Amino acid sequence: MPDSIVEQCVQQWKDGSLTEQKLRDALEHIKQRPVQQKLLYLFTSSNELTSKVVGMSMYENGEMSDGPVHPDDWPYQKVTDALKDHWSIIHFPRAESVASQGQRYVPYEFILEKKERSESK
Amino acid sequence: MSRPLIVADASIEPTMTDKDVLEFCQNGFVLLKNIVPAQTNEKVTAFLEEHNGFAPSELLDEQYFVNDVLLNSQLVGYIRSLLGERFALPVMMANHRAVGMKKGTGGWHQDACSIADPPSLPYLQVFYYPQDVTLEMGPTAVIPGTHLVKANGIGHFGNVRSQVFTTAPAGSVFITAYPIWHRATEKTALPTRNLLKWIYWRTVQPARDWVRDPEFDPDTAEYSISTNLSLGHTEPIQWSVAKLFYWLCGRASDYSTSGGQDWPLVTSNTTYPNINHDAAKQLFRLIRSAG
């Protein structure tokens, strides 16, 4: 989505009304916009980056989301797909002890973040 | 005042076969569609309008409910197969009643005090929809195979690849192994959705007294999960399936594996013939004595 302040500056440049001060004001406004953190939880079948995503959830714009119901519609099928889309891993799944503790869930979970500046009002 | 325990008649016959029981061990649930008569569904729905709390146990005193739902002729064949004869009827009733729309899903969870490992089946948790439940009505979602896996920290999962939505027509019942992972889903439709649930109890020791398939051999059956439980777990899932099946056969103490290419193997994707259980035990004794 085009940044509205940038579009404003482009329009002002085109019509000849852009000044140095207006440009500096626009840049200052952009710098002061709050940075929002988005979180992406990817549950995988192993702790390898290339393992298949078997579940997901997401936190963005202040809300949790389960993602699309059908796996084919999920935004990423592997962790590496999300990395290519500029997500950063902030939590790696931990290696589990092989000592037998019965049949229990092993949390192969990658947590990724993306930081974006919010749009101006 | 506590409710007296009522035990089902010993004349009820099992209807599940070896293959059906094995499939239940693999999936942890079975859905029986449209088995309760429409008239009963309507009566139950009307009753629940008057008794709209979380625990309408007064329903257990309604003879039509006992006859048509709790002792439904199709349902009891399954209950008898899985819990043995003279299973006990529920002593209380719960209703997950959703009125109007309900935004958001519940967290995934395993019900309180679940024992997924070592696997056993001392009771069954059964759910009944007296009205149609489409995806918009917020059906319960389950993950097949998870009844065998101790859960920890799963509440934050969103959608999961192998999840199943229990959408079903009115009069449907689904039988579950108590520890199966499940959650409520979002309800975008307005009509009220009732979801009654109760527990049947085992009163006898397990034994392989369901309908036997002449060609079925527990020692060479396929114990892996066809839906491919892809969430991480500590032990091969076919071990847990085999343990539960052997428990149900009354042979829990016979179960053993030495790992590796030993029984229970996944037979469909190996170049080695599946090793018979008794043969595997003999081999293991040989290896130990040679060691």
mmCIF file of C-alpha atoms in Angstrom:
data_model
loop_
_atom_site.group_PDB
_atom_site.id
_atom_site.type_symbol
_atom_site.label_atom_id
_atom_site.label_comp_id
_atom_site.label_asym_id
_atom_site.label_seq_id
_atom_site.Cartn_x
_atom_site.Cartn_y
_atom_site.Cartn_z
ATOM 1 C CA MET A 1 0.000 0.000 0.000
ATOM 2 C CA PRO A 2 1.576 3.336 -0.993
ATOM 3 C CA ASP A 3 2.615 5.535 1.867
ATOM 4 C CA SER A 4 0.181 8.477 1.842
ATOM 5 C CA ILE A 5 2.774 11.029 3.020
ATOM 6 C CA VAL A 6 5.161 9.943 0.268
ATOM 7 C CA GLU A 7 2.378 10.181 -2.289
ATOM 8 C CA GLN A 8 1.619 13.673 -1.042
ATOM 9 C CA CYS A 9 5.259 14.688 -1.551
ATOM 10 C CA VAL A 10 5.289 13.174 -5.046
ATOM 11 C CA GLN A 11 2.172 15.124 -5.927
ATOM 12 C CA GLN A 12 3.642 18.342 -4.552
ATOM 13 C CA TRP A 13 6.833 17.772 -6.565
ATOM 14 C CA LYS A 14 4.798 17.265 -9.700
ATOM 15 C CA ASP A 15 2.813 20.433 -9.213
ATOM 16 C CA GLY A 16 5.889 22.429 -8.146
ATOM 17 C CA SER A 17 4.785 23.152 -4.581
ATOM 18 C CA LEU A 18 7.273 20.874 -2.794
ATOM 19 C CA THR A 19 9.797 22.813 -0.705
ATOM 20 C CA GLU A 20 12.779 21.716 1.371
ATOM 21 C CA GLN A 21 10.853 22.428 4.579
ATOM 22 C CA LYS A 22 7.831 20.450 3.464
ATOM 23 C CA LEU A 23 10.108 17.511 2.619
ATOM 24 C CA ARG A 24 11.893 17.708 5.991
ATOM 25 C CA ASP A 25 8.514 17.933 7.789
ATOM 26 C CA ALA A 26 7.296 14.846 5.933
ATOM 27 C CA LEU A 27 10.419 12.849 6.828
ATOM 28 C CA GLU A 28 10.113 13.893 10.479
ATOM 29 C CA HIS A 29 6.472 12.818 10.514
ATOM 30 C CA ILE A 30 7.387 9.396 9.135
ATOM 31 C CA LYS A 31 10.151 8.938 11.732
ATOM 32 C CA GLN A 32 7.714 9.656 14.551
ATOM 33 C CA ARG A 33 5.149 7.061 13.489
ATOM 34 C CA PRO A 34 4.917 4.222 16.009
ATOM 35 C CA VAL A 35 6.525 0.941 15.019
ATOM 36 C CA GLN A 36 4.160 -1.983 15.306
ATOM 37 C CA GLN A 37 5.348 -5.491 15.905
ATOM 38 C CA LYS A 38 3.607 -8.317 14.070
ATOM 39 C CA LEU A 39 4.099 -11.859 15.326
ATOM 40 C CA LEU A 40 3.819 -15.053 13.319
ATOM 41 C CA TYR A 41 3.666 -18.441 15.030
ATOM 42 C CA LEU A 42 4.603 -21.338 12.763
ATOM 43 C CA PHE A 43 4.179 -24.862 14.147
ATOM 44 C CA THR A 44 6.269 -27.351 12.215
ATOM 45 C CA SER A 45 6.939 -31.067 12.033
ATOM 46 C CA SER A 46 10.574 -30.724 13.095
ATOM 47 C CA ASN A 47 13.082 -28.049 14.124
ATOM 48 C CA GLU A 48 14.454 -27.678 10.586
ATOM 49 C CA LEU A 49 13.851 -24.423 8.781
ATOM 50 C CA THR A 50 12.669 -26.340 5.722
ATOM 51 C CA SER A 51 10.150 -28.508 7.572
ATOM 52 C CA LYS A 52 6.500 -28.265 6.633
ATOM 53 C CA VAL A 53 4.260 -25.836 8.502
ATOM 54 C CA VAL A 54 1.524 -27.845 10.233
ATOM 55 C CA GLY A 55 -0.200 -25.041 12.100
ATOM 56 C CA MET A 56 -0.141 -21.276 12.380
ATOM 57 C CA SER A 57 -1.443 -18.249 14.197
ATOM 58 C CA MET A 58 -0.660 -14.579 13.905
ATOM 59 C CA TYR A 59 -0.762 -11.363 15.906
ATOM 60 C CA GLU A 60 -1.205 -8.112 13.963
ATOM 61 C CA ASN A 61 -2.987 -4.792 14.458
ATOM 62 C CA GLY A 62 -3.665 -5.723 18.071
ATOM 63 C CA GLU A 63 -5.517 -8.951 17.310
ATOM 64 C CA MET A 64 -4.786 -12.651 17.237
ATOM 65 C CA SER A 65 -5.743 -14.517 14.110
ATOM 66 C CA ASP A 66 -5.821 -18.244 13.347
ATOM 67 C CA GLY A 67 -4.952 -17.727 9.691
ATOM 68 C CA PRO A 68 -6.982 -19.304 6.873
ATOM 69 C CA VAL A 69 -8.760 -22.563 7.641
ATOM 70 C CA HIS A 70 -7.290 -24.476 4.690
ATOM 71 C CA PRO A 71 -3.524 -25.150 4.791
ATOM 72 C CA ASP A 72 -3.236 -24.467 1.054
ATOM 73 C CA ASP A 73 -4.284 -20.860 1.784
ATOM 74 C CA TRP A 74 -1.723 -20.295 4.524
ATOM 75 C CA PRO A 75 0.740 -17.526 3.674
ATOM 76 C CA TYR A 76 3.772 -19.800 4.202
ATOM 77 C CA GLN A 77 4.257 -23.539 3.811
ATOM 78 C CA LYS A 78 7.798 -23.568 5.234
ATOM 79 C CA VAL A 79 9.662 -21.353 7.659
ATOM 80 C CA THR A 80 12.100 -20.402 4.892
ATOM 81 C CA ASP A 81 9.172 -18.983 2.890
ATOM 82 C CA ALA A 82 8.485 -16.535 5.725
ATOM 83 C CA LEU A 83 12.170 -15.610 5.978
ATOM 84 C CA LYS A 84 12.163 -14.794 2.259
ATOM 85 C CA ASP A 85 9.225 -12.492 2.962
ATOM 86 C CA HIS A 86 11.329 -10.512 5.451
ATOM 87 C CA TRP A 87 10.117 -12.079 8.702
ATOM 88 C CA SER A 88 12.778 -12.518 11.388
ATOM 89 C CA ILE A 89 12.936 -15.498 13.765
ATOM 90 C CA ILE A 90 12.882 -14.483 17.422
ATOM 91 C CA HIS A 91 12.333 -17.948 18.884
ATOM 92 C CA PHE A 92 13.719 -21.281 17.719
ATOM 93 C CA PRO A 93 12.311 -24.610 18.858
ATOM 94 C CA ARG A 94 14.492 -26.177 21.513
ATOM 95 C CA ALA A 95 15.998 -29.623 21.096
ATOM 96 C CA GLU A 96 14.195 -32.171 23.246
ATOM 97 C CA SER A 97 15.837 -34.735 25.446
ATOM 98 C CA VAL A 98 15.503 -38.237 24.002
ATOM 99 C CA ALA A 99 14.997 -39.740 27.479
ATOM 100 C CA SER A 100 11.638 -41.395 27.474
ATOM 101 C CA GLN A 101 8.951 -39.454 29.263
ATOM 102 C CA GLY A 102 6.142 -41.220 27.507
ATOM 103 C CA GLN A 103 4.316 -39.949 24.484
ATOM 104 C CA ARG A 104 4.150 -36.203 24.716
ATOM 105 C CA TYR A 105 3.928 -33.173 22.491
ATOM 106 C CA VAL A 106 7.191 -31.677 21.311
ATOM 107 C CA PRO A 107 6.761 -27.976 20.577
ATOM 108 C CA TYR A 108 8.428 -27.381 17.242
ATOM 109 C CA GLU A 109 7.410 -23.773 17.124
ATOM 110 C CA PHE A 110 9.075 -20.898 15.377
ATOM 111 C CA ILE A 111 8.035 -17.406 16.416
ATOM 112 C CA LEU A 112 8.820 -14.701 13.863
ATOM 113 C CA GLU A 113 8.391 -10.949 13.901
ATOM 114 C CA LYS A 114 8.083 -8.145 11.432
ATOM 115 C CA LYS A 115 8.245 -4.513 12.458
ATOM 116 C CA GLU A 116 6.380 -1.960 10.411
ATOM 117 C CA ARG A 117 5.628 1.686 10.851
ATOM 118 C CA SER A 118 1.918 2.322 11.037
ATOM 119 C CA GLU A 119 0.239 4.427 8.377
ATOM 120 C CA SER A 120 -0.386 8.061 9.291
ATOM 121 C CA LYS A 121 -4.012 9.070 9.867
ATOM 122 C CA MET B 1 -28.431 -35.801 46.082
ATOM 123 C CA SER B 2 -26.285 -38.107 43.938
ATOM 124 C CA ARG B 3 -27.738 -39.930 40.986
ATOM 125 C CA PRO B 4 -27.788 -43.760 41.182
ATOM 126 C CA LEU B 5 -25.444 -45.515 38.774
ATOM 127 C CA ILE B 6 -27.290 -47.241 35.969
ATOM 128 C CA VAL B 7 -25.547 -49.997 34.086
ATOM 129 C CA ALA B 8 -26.476 -50.964 30.526
ATOM 130 C CA ASP B 9 -27.994 -54.356 29.918
ATOM 131 C CA ALA B 10 -25.543 -57.190 29.307
ATOM 132 C CA SER B 11 -27.515 -58.228 26.202
ATOM 133 C CA ILE B 12 -26.272 -55.243 24.145
ATOM 134 C CA GLU B 13 -24.131 -56.584 21.310
ATOM 135 C CA PRO B 14 -20.949 -54.964 20.016
ATOM 136 C CA THR B 15 -21.046 -53.754 16.423
ATOM 137 C CA MET B 16 -17.499 -52.542 15.816
ATOM 138 C CA THR B 17 -15.049 -54.849 14.076
ATOM 139 C CA ASP B 18 -11.320 -55.207 14.722
ATOM 140 C CA LYS B 19 -10.712 -52.727 11.917
ATOM 141 C CA ASP B 20 -13.198 -50.229 13.405
ATOM 142 C CA VAL B 21 -11.622 -50.497 16.859
ATOM 143 C CA LEU B 22 -8.137 -50.063 15.405
ATOM 144 C CA GLU B 23 -9.326 -46.989 13.530
ATOM 145 C CA PHE B 24 -10.685 -45.564 16.792
ATOM 146 C CA CYS B 25 -7.309 -46.221 18.429
ATOM 147 C CA GLN B 26 -5.646 -44.318 15.564
ATOM 148 C CA ASN B 27 -8.027 -41.345 15.387
ATOM 149 C CA GLY B 28 -9.412 -41.038 18.912
ATOM 150 C CA PHE B 29 -12.926 -40.270 17.724
ATOM 151 C CA VAL B 30 -15.732 -41.528 15.533
ATOM 152 C CA LEU B 31 -18.669 -39.518 14.182
ATOM 153 C CA LEU B 32 -22.079 -41.178 13.851
ATOM 154 C CA LYS B 33 -24.240 -39.013 11.639
ATOM 155 C CA ASN B 34 -27.956 -38.542 12.015
ATOM 156 C CA ILE B 35 -28.661 -41.483 14.317
ATOM 157 C CA VAL B 36 -31.112 -39.815 16.713
ATOM 158 C CA PRO B 37 -34.683 -39.410 15.364
ATOM 159 C CA ALA B 38 -35.783 -35.914 14.334
ATOM 160 C CA GLN B 39 -38.674 -35.891 16.801
ATOM 161 C CA THR B 40 -36.270 -36.557 19.675
ATOM 162 C CA ASN B 41 -33.918 -33.822 18.506
ATOM 163 C CA GLU B 42 -36.813 -31.376 18.569
ATOM 164 C CA LYS B 43 -37.915 -32.446 22.042
ATOM 165 C CA VAL B 44 -34.376 -32.115 23.356
ATOM 166 C CA THR B 45 -33.997 -28.668 21.800
ATOM 167 C CA ALA B 46 -37.261 -27.529 23.395
ATOM 168 C CA PHE B 47 -36.177 -28.971 26.753
ATOM 169 C CA LEU B 48 -32.909 -27.069 26.587
ATOM 170 C CA GLU B 49 -34.755 -23.801 25.985
ATOM 171 C CA GLU B 50 -36.323 -24.330 29.422
ATOM 172 C CA HIS B 51 -33.176 -25.744 31.037
ATOM 173 C CA ASN B 52 -30.567 -23.518 29.458
ATOM 174 C CA GLY B 53 -27.753 -23.765 31.984
ATOM 175 C CA PHE B 54 -24.373 -25.478 31.620
ATOM 176 C CA ALA B 55 -25.437 -28.714 33.355
ATOM 177 C CA PRO B 56 -29.003 -29.764 32.415
ATOM 178 C CA SER B 57 -28.717 -33.112 34.195
ATOM 179 C CA GLU B 58 -32.528 -33.199 34.534
ATOM 180 C CA LEU B 59 -32.412 -34.521 30.981
ATOM 181 C CA LEU B 60 -31.191 -37.831 32.408
ATOM 182 C CA ASP B 61 -34.633 -38.265 34.014
ATOM 183 C CA GLU B 62 -36.438 -37.988 30.667
ATOM 184 C CA GLN B 63 -37.168 -41.508 29.458
ATOM 185 C CA TYR B 64 -37.314 -40.532 25.776
ATOM 186 C CA PHE B 65 -33.782 -39.110 26.111
ATOM 187 C CA VAL B 66 -32.491 -42.262 27.795
ATOM 188 C CA ASN B 67 -34.113 -44.525 25.183
ATOM 189 C CA ASP B 68 -33.436 -42.519 22.017
ATOM 190 C CA VAL B 69 -30.091 -40.926 22.812
ATOM 191 C CA LEU B 70 -28.175 -42.568 25.667
ATOM 192 C CA LEU B 71 -29.298 -46.065 24.677
ATOM 193 C CA ASN B 72 -29.692 -45.292 20.985
ATOM 194 C CA SER B 73 -29.525 -48.637 19.178
ATOM 195 C CA GLN B 74 -26.691 -47.587 16.861
ATOM 196 C CA LEU B 75 -24.716 -45.739 19.490
ATOM 197 C CA VAL B 76 -24.723 -48.498 22.106
ATOM 198 C CA GLY B 77 -23.150 -50.965 19.664
ATOM 199 C CA TYR B 78 -20.099 -48.698 19.530
ATOM 200 C CA ILE B 79 -20.055 -48.014 23.270
ATOM 201 C CA ARG B 80 -20.342 -51.732 24.012
ATOM 202 C CA SER B 81 -17.500 -52.487 21.596
ATOM 203 C CA LEU B 82 -15.141 -49.962 23.194
ATOM 204 C CA LEU B 83 -16.073 -50.238 26.882
ATOM 205 C CA GLY B 84 -17.189 -53.834 27.152
ATOM 206 C CA GLU B 85 -20.492 -55.102 28.481
ATOM 207 C CA ARG B 86 -22.516 -53.480 31.260
ATOM 208 C CA PHE B 87 -21.038 -50.039 30.709
ATOM 209 C CA ALA B 88 -22.393 -47.384 33.079
ATOM 210 C CA LEU B 89 -24.605 -44.563 31.873
ATOM 211 C CA PRO B 90 -23.767 -40.907 32.590
ATOM 212 C CA VAL B 91 -24.413 -39.417 36.015
ATOM 213 C CA MET B 92 -24.436 -35.847 34.767
ATOM 214 C CA MET B 93 -24.979 -33.915 31.569
ATOM 215 C CA ALA B 94 -23.240 -30.809 30.270
ATOM 216 C CA ASN B 95 -24.324 -28.454 27.507
ATOM 217 C CA HIS B 96 -21.966 -26.160 25.588
ATOM 218 C CA ARG B 97 -24.754 -23.842 24.525
ATOM 219 C CA ALA B 98 -23.898 -20.997 22.152
ATOM 220 C CA VAL B 99 -26.561 -18.331 21.717
ATOM 221 C CA GLY B 100 -26.122 -15.896 18.835
ATOM 222 C CA MET B 101 -22.812 -15.204 17.159
ATOM 223 C CA LYS B 102 -19.587 -15.900 18.995
ATOM 224 C CA LYS B 103 -16.486 -14.192 17.734
ATOM 225 C CA GLY B 104 -13.142 -15.948 18.017
ATOM 226 C CA THR B 105 -12.216 -19.528 18.743
ATOM 227 C CA GLY B 106 -11.543 -21.284 22.020
ATOM 228 C CA GLY B 107 -7.987 -22.350 22.782
ATOM 229 C CA TRP B 108 -6.885 -25.857 21.882
ATOM 230 C CA HIS B 109 -6.780 -28.039 24.970
ATOM 231 C CA GLN B 110 -6.903 -31.497 26.447
ATOM 232 C CA ASP B 111 -9.649 -31.854 29.066
ATOM 233 C CA ALA B 112 -8.705 -31.723 32.733
ATOM 234 C CA CYS B 113 -6.985 -34.742 34.274
ATOM 235 C CA SER B 114 -6.492 -36.430 30.907
ATOM 236 C CA ILE B 115 -4.115 -39.377 30.886
ATOM 237 C CA ALA B 116 -2.914 -39.791 27.312
ATOM 238 C CA ASP B 117 0.056 -41.971 28.154
ATOM 239 C CA PRO B 118 0.119 -44.826 28.907
ATOM 240 C CA PRO B 119 -3.019 -45.109 26.787
ATOM 241 C CA SER B 120 -6.169 -46.709 28.139
ATOM 242 C CA LEU B 121 -9.934 -46.405 27.693
ATOM 243 C CA PRO B 122 -11.728 -46.481 31.045
ATOM 244 C CA TYR B 123 -14.469 -44.135 29.775
ATOM 245 C CA LEU B 124 -15.665 -42.347 26.665
ATOM 246 C CA GLN B 125 -16.719 -38.724 26.293
ATOM 247 C CA VAL B 126 -19.626 -38.439 23.900
ATOM 248 C CA PHE B 127 -21.062 -35.335 22.206
ATOM 249 C CA TYR B 128 -24.489 -34.915 20.660
ATOM 250 C CA TYR B 129 -25.860 -32.208 18.367
ATOM 251 C CA PRO B 130 -29.671 -31.948 18.516
ATOM 252 C CA GLN B 131 -29.599 -29.437 15.644
ATOM 253 C CA ASP B 132 -27.696 -29.150 12.354
ATOM 254 C CA VAL B 133 -24.165 -27.916 12.859
ATOM 255 C CA THR B 134 -22.520 -26.335 9.840
ATOM 256 C CA LEU B 135 -19.170 -24.557 9.867
ATOM 257 C CA GLU B 136 -21.017 -21.322 10.631
ATOM 258 C CA MET B 137 -22.555 -22.834 13.787
ATOM 259 C CA GLY B 138 -19.195 -23.192 15.524
ATOM 260 C CA PRO B 139 -18.561 -26.939 15.490
ATOM 261 C CA THR B 140 -15.993 -28.433 17.839
ATOM 262 C CA ALA B 141 -12.676 -29.048 16.092
ATOM 263 C CA VAL B 142 -10.543 -32.061 16.980
ATOM 264 C CA ILE B 143 -7.071 -33.247 15.937
ATOM 265 C CA PRO B 144 -7.084 -36.997 15.175
ATOM 266 C CA GLY B 145 -4.396 -38.937 16.980
ATOM 267 C CA THR B 146 -3.791 -36.418 19.743
ATOM 268 C CA HIS B 147 -5.651 -38.513 22.325
ATOM 269 C CA LEU B 148 -2.360 -40.412 22.599
ATOM 270 C CA VAL B 149 -0.130 -37.375 23.203
ATOM 271 C CA LYS B 150 0.267 -35.464 26.462
ATOM 272 C CA ALA B 151 -0.315 -31.829 25.632
ATOM 273 C CA ASN B 152 1.514 -28.843 27.012
ATOM 274 C CA GLY B 153 1.153 -25.265 25.902
ATOM 275 C CA ILE B 154 -1.171 -25.730 22.935
ATOM 276 C CA GLY B 155 -3.720 -23.017 23.646
ATOM 277 C CA HIS B 156 -2.145 -20.572 21.226
ATOM 278 C CA PHE B 157 -2.330 -22.804 18.136
ATOM 279 C CA GLY B 158 -4.477 -21.392 15.360
ATOM 280 C CA ASN B 159 -5.531 -23.537 12.446
ATOM 281 C CA VAL B 160 -3.819 -26.916 12.270
ATOM 282 C CA ARG B 161 -3.224 -28.996 9.155
ATOM 283 C CA SER B 162 -4.869 -32.207 10.334
ATOM 284 C CA GLN B 163 -7.771 -30.659 12.268
ATOM 285 C CA VAL B 164 -11.273 -31.977 11.688
ATOM 286 C CA PHE B 165 -14.428 -29.891 12.140
ATOM 287 C CA THR B 166 -17.271 -31.967 13.555
ATOM 288 C CA THR B 167 -19.892 -30.484 11.230
ATOM 289 C CA ALA B 168 -22.872 -32.822 11.161
ATOM 290 C CA PRO B 169 -26.643 -32.961 10.709
ATOM 291 C CA ALA B 170 -29.048 -32.891 13.658
ATOM 292 C CA GLY B 171 -29.092 -36.120 15.608
ATOM 293 C CA SER B 172 -25.382 -36.786 15.171
ATOM 294 C CA VAL B 173 -23.189 -38.107 17.930
ATOM 295 C CA PHE B 174 -19.420 -38.205 18.131
ATOM 296 C CA ILE B 175 -17.593 -40.510 20.476
ATOM 297 C CA THR B 176 -14.168 -39.422 21.685
ATOM 298 C CA ALA B 177 -11.264 -40.699 23.683
ATOM 299 C CA TYR B 178 -11.229 -38.198 26.540
ATOM 300 C CA PRO B 179 -7.688 -36.815 26.024
ATOM 301 C CA ILE B 180 -8.226 -35.804 22.386
ATOM 302 C CA TRP B 181 -7.138 -32.206 21.684
ATOM 303 C CA HIS B 182 -10.106 -30.051 20.759
ATOM 304 C CA ARG B 183 -11.440 -26.520 20.758
ATOM 305 C CA ALA B 184 -14.536 -24.429 20.132
ATOM 306 C CA THR B 185 -14.608 -22.632 16.794
ATOM 307 C CA GLU B 186 -16.027 -19.299 15.767
ATOM 308 C CA LYS B 187 -19.804 -19.075 15.401
ATOM 309 C CA THR B 188 -20.966 -16.673 12.723
ATOM 310 C CA ALA B 189 -24.569 -17.898 12.500
ATOM 311 C CA LEU B 190 -27.334 -16.601 14.749
ATOM 312 C CA PRO B 191 -29.348 -19.733 15.680
ATOM 313 C CA THR B 192 -28.610 -21.291 19.056
ATOM 314 C CA ARG B 193 -26.305 -24.274 19.008
ATOM 315 C CA ASN B 194 -26.589 -26.865 21.755
ATOM 316 C CA LEU B 195 -23.784 -29.362 22.264
ATOM 317 C CA LEU B 196 -24.593 -31.921 24.918
ATOM 318 C CA LYS B 197 -21.799 -34.025 26.335
ATOM 319 C CA TRP B 198 -21.573 -36.865 28.803
ATOM 320 C CA ILE B 199 -19.427 -39.798 29.855
ATOM 321 C CA TYR B 200 -20.014 -43.541 29.663
ATOM 322 C CA TRP B 201 -17.965 -45.608 32.090
ATOM 323 C CA ARG B 202 -16.285 -48.993 31.812
ATOM 324 C CA THR B 203 -17.199 -51.515 34.548
ATOM 325 C CA VAL B 204 -15.380 -54.602 33.250
ATOM 326 C CA GLN B 205 -11.802 -55.459 32.341
ATOM 327 C CA PRO B 206 -11.014 -54.926 28.652
ATOM 328 C CA ALA B 207 -11.122 -57.911 26.311
ATOM 329 C CA ARG B 208 -11.206 -58.347 22.556
ATOM 330 C CA ASP B 209 -14.940 -59.085 22.622
ATOM 331 C CA TRP B 210 -16.100 -56.940 19.715
ATOM 332 C CA VAL B 211 -16.772 -58.366 16.255
ATOM 333 C CA ARG B 212 -13.638 -60.205 15.136
ATOM 334 C CA ASP B 213 -12.473 -60.086 11.520
ATOM 335 C CA PRO B 214 -11.239 -63.564 10.541
ATOM 336 C CA GLU B 215 -8.412 -62.014 8.471
ATOM 337 C CA PHE B 216 -7.315 -59.478 11.081
ATOM 338 C CA ASP B 217 -4.114 -60.279 12.980
ATOM 339 C CA PRO B 218 -3.181 -57.873 15.805
ATOM 340 C CA ASP B 219 0.454 -58.895 15.402
ATOM 341 C CA THR B 220 0.696 -57.663 11.825
ATOM 342 C CA ALA B 221 -1.956 -54.913 11.672
ATOM 343 C CA GLU B 222 -1.088 -51.418 10.466
ATOM 344 C CA TYR B 223 -0.864 -49.230 13.571
ATOM 345 C CA SER B 224 0.322 -45.963 12.083
ATOM 346 C CA ILE B 225 -2.075 -43.044 11.711
ATOM 347 C CA SER B 226 -3.437 -42.504 8.229
ATOM 348 C CA THR B 227 -4.031 -38.801 8.836
ATOM 349 C CA ASN B 228 -0.331 -38.406 9.630
ATOM 350 C CA LEU B 229 -0.085 -36.676 12.999
ATOM 351 C CA SER B 230 2.495 -34.138 11.934
ATOM 352 C CA LEU B 231 2.752 -32.206 15.193
ATOM 353 C CA GLY B 232 5.930 -33.079 17.087
ATOM 354 C CA HIS B 233 5.807 -35.953 19.560
ATOM 355 C CA THR B 234 8.412 -37.946 21.448
ATOM 356 C CA GLU B 235 7.705 -41.535 20.399
ATOM 357 C CA PRO B 236 6.604 -43.183 17.137
ATOM 358 C CA ILE B 237 2.847 -42.798 17.095
ATOM 359 C CA GLN B 238 2.267 -46.398 15.998
ATOM 360 C CA TRP B 239 3.679 -47.510 19.362
ATOM 361 C CA SER B 240 0.914 -45.625 21.171
ATOM 362 C CA VAL B 241 -1.773 -46.911 18.817
ATOM 363 C CA ALA B 242 -0.580 -50.496 19.340
ATOM 364 C CA LYS B 243 -0.397 -50.002 23.118
ATOM 365 C CA LEU B 244 -3.998 -48.791 23.188
ATOM 366 C CA PHE B 245 -5.226 -51.603 20.962
ATOM 367 C CA TYR B 246 -3.422 -54.193 23.078
ATOM 368 C CA TRP B 247 -4.879 -52.612 26.226
ATOM 369 C CA LEU B 248 -8.358 -52.898 24.733
ATOM 370 C CA CYS B 249 -7.676 -56.550 23.959
ATOM 371 C CA GLY B 250 -6.784 -57.134 27.602
ATOM 372 C CA ARG B 251 -3.173 -57.777 26.537
ATOM 373 C CA ALA B 252 -1.468 -54.631 27.827
ATOM 374 C CA SER B 253 1.247 -56.714 29.528
ATOM 375 C CA ASP B 254 2.039 -58.429 26.189
ATOM 376 C CA TYR B 255 3.024 -55.172 24.532
ATOM 377 C CA SER B 256 6.737 -54.673 24.059
ATOM 378 C CA THR B 257 9.090 -53.307 21.436
ATOM 379 C CA SER B 258 12.823 -53.148 21.118
ATOM 380 C CA GLY B 259 12.636 -50.216 18.691
ATOM 381 C CA GLY B 260 14.397 -50.042 15.342
ATOM 382 C CA GLN B 261 13.015 -52.480 12.797
ATOM 383 C CA ASP B 262 10.914 -54.219 15.445
ATOM 384 C CA TRP B 263 7.139 -54.465 15.628
ATOM 385 C CA PRO B 264 5.026 -52.363 15.449
ATOM 386 C CA LEU B 265 6.469 -51.171 12.174
ATOM 387 C CA VAL B 266 4.895 -48.886 9.672
ATOM 388 C CA THR B 267 4.396 -51.535 7.033
ATOM 389 C CA SER B 268 3.399 -49.326 4.140
ATOM 390 C CA ASN B 269 6.678 -47.530 3.679
ATOM 391 C CA THR B 270 9.350 -50.040 4.489
ATOM 392 C CA THR B 271 11.247 -52.498 2.362
ATOM 393 C CA TYR B 272 11.419 -54.936 5.246
ATOM 394 C CA PRO B 273 8.581 -57.354 5.901
ATOM 395 C CA ASN B 274 6.817 -56.587 9.142
ATOM 396 C CA ILE B 275 8.173 -58.720 11.917
ATOM 397 C CA ASN B 276 5.609 -60.760 13.771
ATOM 398 C CA HIS B 277 5.387 -59.777 17.446
ATOM 399 C CA ASP B 278 6.292 -63.212 18.759
ATOM 400 C CA ALA B 279 9.142 -63.486 16.274
ATOM 401 C CA ALA B 280 10.408 -60.083 17.364
ATOM 402 C CA LYS B 281 10.396 -61.169 21.004
ATOM 403 C CA GLN B 282 12.336 -64.313 20.082
ATOM 404 C CA LEU B 283 14.879 -62.270 18.145
ATOM 405 C CA PHE B 284 15.253 -59.892 21.063
ATOM 406 C CA ARG B 285 15.948 -62.810 23.406
ATOM 407 C CA LEU B 286 18.549 -64.122 20.936
ATOM 408 C CA ILE B 287 20.245 -60.724 20.723
ATOM 409 C CA ARG B 288 20.340 -60.384 24.488
ATOM 410 C CA SER B 289 21.770 -63.864 25.014
ATOM 411 C CA ALA B 290 24.393 -63.252 22.313
ATOM 412 C CA GLY B 291 25.356 -59.917 23.830
#
